[in-house]
Short mmCIF file of C-alpha atoms in Angstrom, two decimals:
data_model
loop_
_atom_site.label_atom_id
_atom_site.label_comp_id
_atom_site.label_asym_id
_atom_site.label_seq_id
_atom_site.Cartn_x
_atom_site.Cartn_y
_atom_site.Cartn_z
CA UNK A 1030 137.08 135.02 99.15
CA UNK A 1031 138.25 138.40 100.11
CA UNK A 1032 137.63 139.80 96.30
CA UNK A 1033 134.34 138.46 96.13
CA UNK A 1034 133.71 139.87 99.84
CA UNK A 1035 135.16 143.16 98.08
CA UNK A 1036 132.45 142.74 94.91
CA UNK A 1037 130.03 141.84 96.99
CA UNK A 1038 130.21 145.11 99.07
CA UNK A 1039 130.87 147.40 96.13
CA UNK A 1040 127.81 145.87 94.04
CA UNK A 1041 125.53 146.78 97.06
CA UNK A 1042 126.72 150.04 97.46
CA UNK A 1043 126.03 151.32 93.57
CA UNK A 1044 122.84 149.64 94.11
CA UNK A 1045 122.33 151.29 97.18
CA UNK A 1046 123.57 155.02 95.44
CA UNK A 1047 121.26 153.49 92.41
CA UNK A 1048 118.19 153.61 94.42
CA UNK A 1049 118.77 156.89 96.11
CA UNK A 1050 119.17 159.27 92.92
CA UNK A 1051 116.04 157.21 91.32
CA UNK A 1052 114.59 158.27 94.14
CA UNK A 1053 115.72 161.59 94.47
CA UNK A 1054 114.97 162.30 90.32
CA UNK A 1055 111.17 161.44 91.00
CA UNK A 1056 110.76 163.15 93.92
CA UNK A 1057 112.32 166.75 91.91
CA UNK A 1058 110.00 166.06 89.43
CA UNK A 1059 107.14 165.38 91.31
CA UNK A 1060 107.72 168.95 92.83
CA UNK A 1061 108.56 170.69 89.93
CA UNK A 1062 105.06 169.05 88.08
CA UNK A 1063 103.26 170.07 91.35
CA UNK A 1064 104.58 173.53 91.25
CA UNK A 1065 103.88 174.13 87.71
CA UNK A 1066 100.74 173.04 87.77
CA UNK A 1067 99.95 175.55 90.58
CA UNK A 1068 101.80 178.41 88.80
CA UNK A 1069 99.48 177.77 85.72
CA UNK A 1070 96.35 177.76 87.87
CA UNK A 1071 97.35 180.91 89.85
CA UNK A 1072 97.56 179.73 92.89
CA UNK A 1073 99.20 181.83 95.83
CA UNK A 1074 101.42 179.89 98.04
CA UNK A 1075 101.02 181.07 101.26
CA UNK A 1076 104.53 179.49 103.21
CA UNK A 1077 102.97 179.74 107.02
CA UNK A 1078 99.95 177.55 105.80
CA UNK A 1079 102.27 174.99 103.67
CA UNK A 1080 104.59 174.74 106.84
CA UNK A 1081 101.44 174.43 109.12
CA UNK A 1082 99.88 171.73 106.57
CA UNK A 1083 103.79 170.03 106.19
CA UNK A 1084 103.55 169.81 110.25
CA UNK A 1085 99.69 168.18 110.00
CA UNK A 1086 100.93 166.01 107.38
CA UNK A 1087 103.93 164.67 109.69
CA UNK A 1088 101.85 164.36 112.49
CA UNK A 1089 99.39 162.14 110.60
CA UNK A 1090 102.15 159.46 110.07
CA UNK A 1091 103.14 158.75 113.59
CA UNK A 1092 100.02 156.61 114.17
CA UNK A 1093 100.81 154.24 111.09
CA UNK A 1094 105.02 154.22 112.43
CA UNK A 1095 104.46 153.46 115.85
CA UNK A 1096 101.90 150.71 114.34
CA UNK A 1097 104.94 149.74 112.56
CA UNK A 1098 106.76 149.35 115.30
CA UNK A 1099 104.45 147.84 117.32
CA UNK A 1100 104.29 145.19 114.32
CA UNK A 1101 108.27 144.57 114.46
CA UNK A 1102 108.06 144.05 118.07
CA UNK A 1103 105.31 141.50 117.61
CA UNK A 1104 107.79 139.75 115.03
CA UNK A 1105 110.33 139.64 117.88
CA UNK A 1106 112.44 142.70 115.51
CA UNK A 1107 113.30 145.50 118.05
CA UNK A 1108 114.61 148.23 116.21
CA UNK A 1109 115.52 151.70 117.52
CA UNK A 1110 113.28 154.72 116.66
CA UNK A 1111 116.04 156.53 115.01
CA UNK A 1112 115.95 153.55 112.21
CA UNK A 1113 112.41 153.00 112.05
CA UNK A 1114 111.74 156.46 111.07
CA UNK A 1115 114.62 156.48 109.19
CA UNK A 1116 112.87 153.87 107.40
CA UNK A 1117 109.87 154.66 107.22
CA UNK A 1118 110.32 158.10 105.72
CA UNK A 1119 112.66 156.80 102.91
CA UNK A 1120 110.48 154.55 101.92
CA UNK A 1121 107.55 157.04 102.13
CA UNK A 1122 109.98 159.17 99.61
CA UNK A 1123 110.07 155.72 97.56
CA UNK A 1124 106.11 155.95 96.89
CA UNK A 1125 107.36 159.08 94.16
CA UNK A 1126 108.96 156.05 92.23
CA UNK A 1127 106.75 154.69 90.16
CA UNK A 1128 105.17 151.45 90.60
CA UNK A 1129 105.83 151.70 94.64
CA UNK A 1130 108.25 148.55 94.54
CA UNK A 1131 111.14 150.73 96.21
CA UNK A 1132 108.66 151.18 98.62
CA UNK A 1133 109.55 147.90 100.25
CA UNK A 1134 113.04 147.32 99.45
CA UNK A 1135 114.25 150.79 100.91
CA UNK A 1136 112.40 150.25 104.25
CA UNK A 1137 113.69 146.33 104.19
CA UNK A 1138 117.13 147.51 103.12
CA UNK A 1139 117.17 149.86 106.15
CA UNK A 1140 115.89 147.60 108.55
CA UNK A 1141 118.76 145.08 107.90
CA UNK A 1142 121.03 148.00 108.84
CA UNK A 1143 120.37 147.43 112.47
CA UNK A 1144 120.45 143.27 112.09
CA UNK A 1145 116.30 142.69 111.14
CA UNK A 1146 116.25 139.91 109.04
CA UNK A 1147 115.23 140.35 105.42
CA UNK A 1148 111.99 138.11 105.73
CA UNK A 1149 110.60 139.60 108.99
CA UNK A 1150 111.14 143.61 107.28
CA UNK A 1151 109.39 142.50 104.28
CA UNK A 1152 106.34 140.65 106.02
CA UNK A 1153 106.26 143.73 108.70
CA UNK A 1154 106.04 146.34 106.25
CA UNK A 1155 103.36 144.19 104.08
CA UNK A 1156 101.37 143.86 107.55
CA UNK A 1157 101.31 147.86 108.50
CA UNK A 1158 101.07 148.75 104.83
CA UNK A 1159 97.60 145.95 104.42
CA UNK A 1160 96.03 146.99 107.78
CA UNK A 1161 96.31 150.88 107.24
CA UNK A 1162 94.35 149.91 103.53
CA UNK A 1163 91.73 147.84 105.61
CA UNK A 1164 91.20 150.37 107.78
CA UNK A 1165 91.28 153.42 105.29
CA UNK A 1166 88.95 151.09 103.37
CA UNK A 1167 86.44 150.34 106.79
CA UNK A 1168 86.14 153.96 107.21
CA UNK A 1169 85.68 155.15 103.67
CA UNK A 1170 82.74 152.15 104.04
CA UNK A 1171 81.28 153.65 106.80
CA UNK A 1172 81.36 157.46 105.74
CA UNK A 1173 79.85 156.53 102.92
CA UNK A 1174 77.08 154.58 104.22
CA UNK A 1175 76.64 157.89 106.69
CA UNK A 1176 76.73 159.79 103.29
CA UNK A 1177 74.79 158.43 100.57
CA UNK A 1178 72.90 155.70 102.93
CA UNK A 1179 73.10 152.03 101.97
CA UNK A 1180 74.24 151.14 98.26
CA UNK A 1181 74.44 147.83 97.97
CA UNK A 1182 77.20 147.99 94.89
CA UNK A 1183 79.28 150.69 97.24
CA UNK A 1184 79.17 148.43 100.13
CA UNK A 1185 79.87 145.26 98.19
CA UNK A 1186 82.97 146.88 96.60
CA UNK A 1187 84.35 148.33 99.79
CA UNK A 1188 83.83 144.65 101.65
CA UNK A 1189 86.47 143.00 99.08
CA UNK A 1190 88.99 146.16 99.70
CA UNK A 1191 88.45 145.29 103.38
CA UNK A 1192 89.27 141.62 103.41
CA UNK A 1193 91.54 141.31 100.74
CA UNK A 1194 93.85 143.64 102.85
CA UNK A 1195 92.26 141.85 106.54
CA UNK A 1196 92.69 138.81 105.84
CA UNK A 1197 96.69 138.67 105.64
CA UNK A 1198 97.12 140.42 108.41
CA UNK A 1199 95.14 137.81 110.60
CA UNK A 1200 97.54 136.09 113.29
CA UNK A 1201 97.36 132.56 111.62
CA UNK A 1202 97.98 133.78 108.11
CA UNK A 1203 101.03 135.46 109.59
CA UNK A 1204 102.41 132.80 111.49
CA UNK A 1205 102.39 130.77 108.39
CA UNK A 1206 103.79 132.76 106.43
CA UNK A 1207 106.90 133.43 108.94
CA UNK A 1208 107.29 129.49 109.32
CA UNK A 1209 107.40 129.14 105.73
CA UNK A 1210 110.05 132.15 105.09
CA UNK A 1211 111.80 130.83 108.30
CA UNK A 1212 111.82 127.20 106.77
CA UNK A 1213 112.92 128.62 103.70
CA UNK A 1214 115.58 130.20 105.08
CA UNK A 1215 117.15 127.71 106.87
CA UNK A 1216 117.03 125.72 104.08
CA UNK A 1217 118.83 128.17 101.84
CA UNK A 1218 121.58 129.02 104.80
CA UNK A 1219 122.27 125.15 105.18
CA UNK A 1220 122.57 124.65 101.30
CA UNK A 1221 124.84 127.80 101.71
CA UNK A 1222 127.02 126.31 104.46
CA UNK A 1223 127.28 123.05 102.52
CA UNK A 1224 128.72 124.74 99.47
CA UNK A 1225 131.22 126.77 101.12
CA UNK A 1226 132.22 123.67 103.30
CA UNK A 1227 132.77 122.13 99.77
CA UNK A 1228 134.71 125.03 98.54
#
């Protein structure tokens, strides 16, 4: 028990070390395309404004974490601030992966650091991550109505991009869907329990 205890712990860790120079490698070469691409175009950098727009930038994201937050403590998660941000800005760094997949496992992965279950990270994250598209999507709808008046075709398209990420973040949806994971769970902890008893 003990050396698969030890596996166990050293498989999560290279995953875990995995992860973080995947991420780091996209991220570097994100920048380095980014900077290239400016040096071609002769663009001046001009390090006050990038600090002052770096600044505007991080400001911008505390509405969507504390909405996060807000969304753990509705899943009866309470986190500390230090790991929710924690979280939340590794998995921003994530996004440079491609495909966005880390996305969710890095800010699940952290989560279960301080005891959230696995289920209620993933569901939280897919929650803040849907309502921040539907509302993105609501005002891109309405700008461009103020814009270009009514387009039928516009408005249409921007209506599905509304409800397809509204609708799972309705309380009923989500209720269901935590009373299936929770059902689930239990289900695979008993089965779990049973084999171990038999071992």
């Amino acid at each position: 028990m003990q050396n698969a205890a030890n596996l166990r712990r050293a498989v999560v860790l290279a995953l875990k070390l995995l992860v973080l120079a995947a991420v780091i490698w996209f991220v570097w070469q994100t920048a380095q395309d980014g900077w290239r691409e400016l040096s071609t175009k002769g663009v001046r950098v001009s390090w006050p404004w990038l600090f002052a727009s770096a600044g505007c930038y991080l400001a911008g994201l505390i509405p969507p974490v504390w909405f996060w937050r807000r969304t753990l403590r509705a899943l009866h998660s309470q986190p500390g601030w230090v790991t929710i941000l924690r979280a939340y800005f590794a998995g921003h760094l994530a996004k440079y992966v491609p495909g966005k997949a880390l996305v969710l496992v890095v800010r699940a992965a952290v989560l279960r650091e301080a005891k959230v279950r696995w289920h209620t990270a993933v569901v939280s994250v897919f929650l803040a991550t849907l309502t921040v598209i539907a509302v993105g999507a609501l005002l891109a709808a309405v700008t461009a109505l103020a814009a270009w008046g009514w387009d039928s075709t516009r408005l249409a398209a921007t209506a599905v991009v509304v409800l397809a990420a509204f609708v799972p973040t309705l309380p009923p949806v989500v209720r269901w869907v935590i009373k299936y994971l929770d059902r689930n769970n239990s289900a695979a902890e008993s089965n779990s329990h049973e084999t171990n008893e038999l071992a």
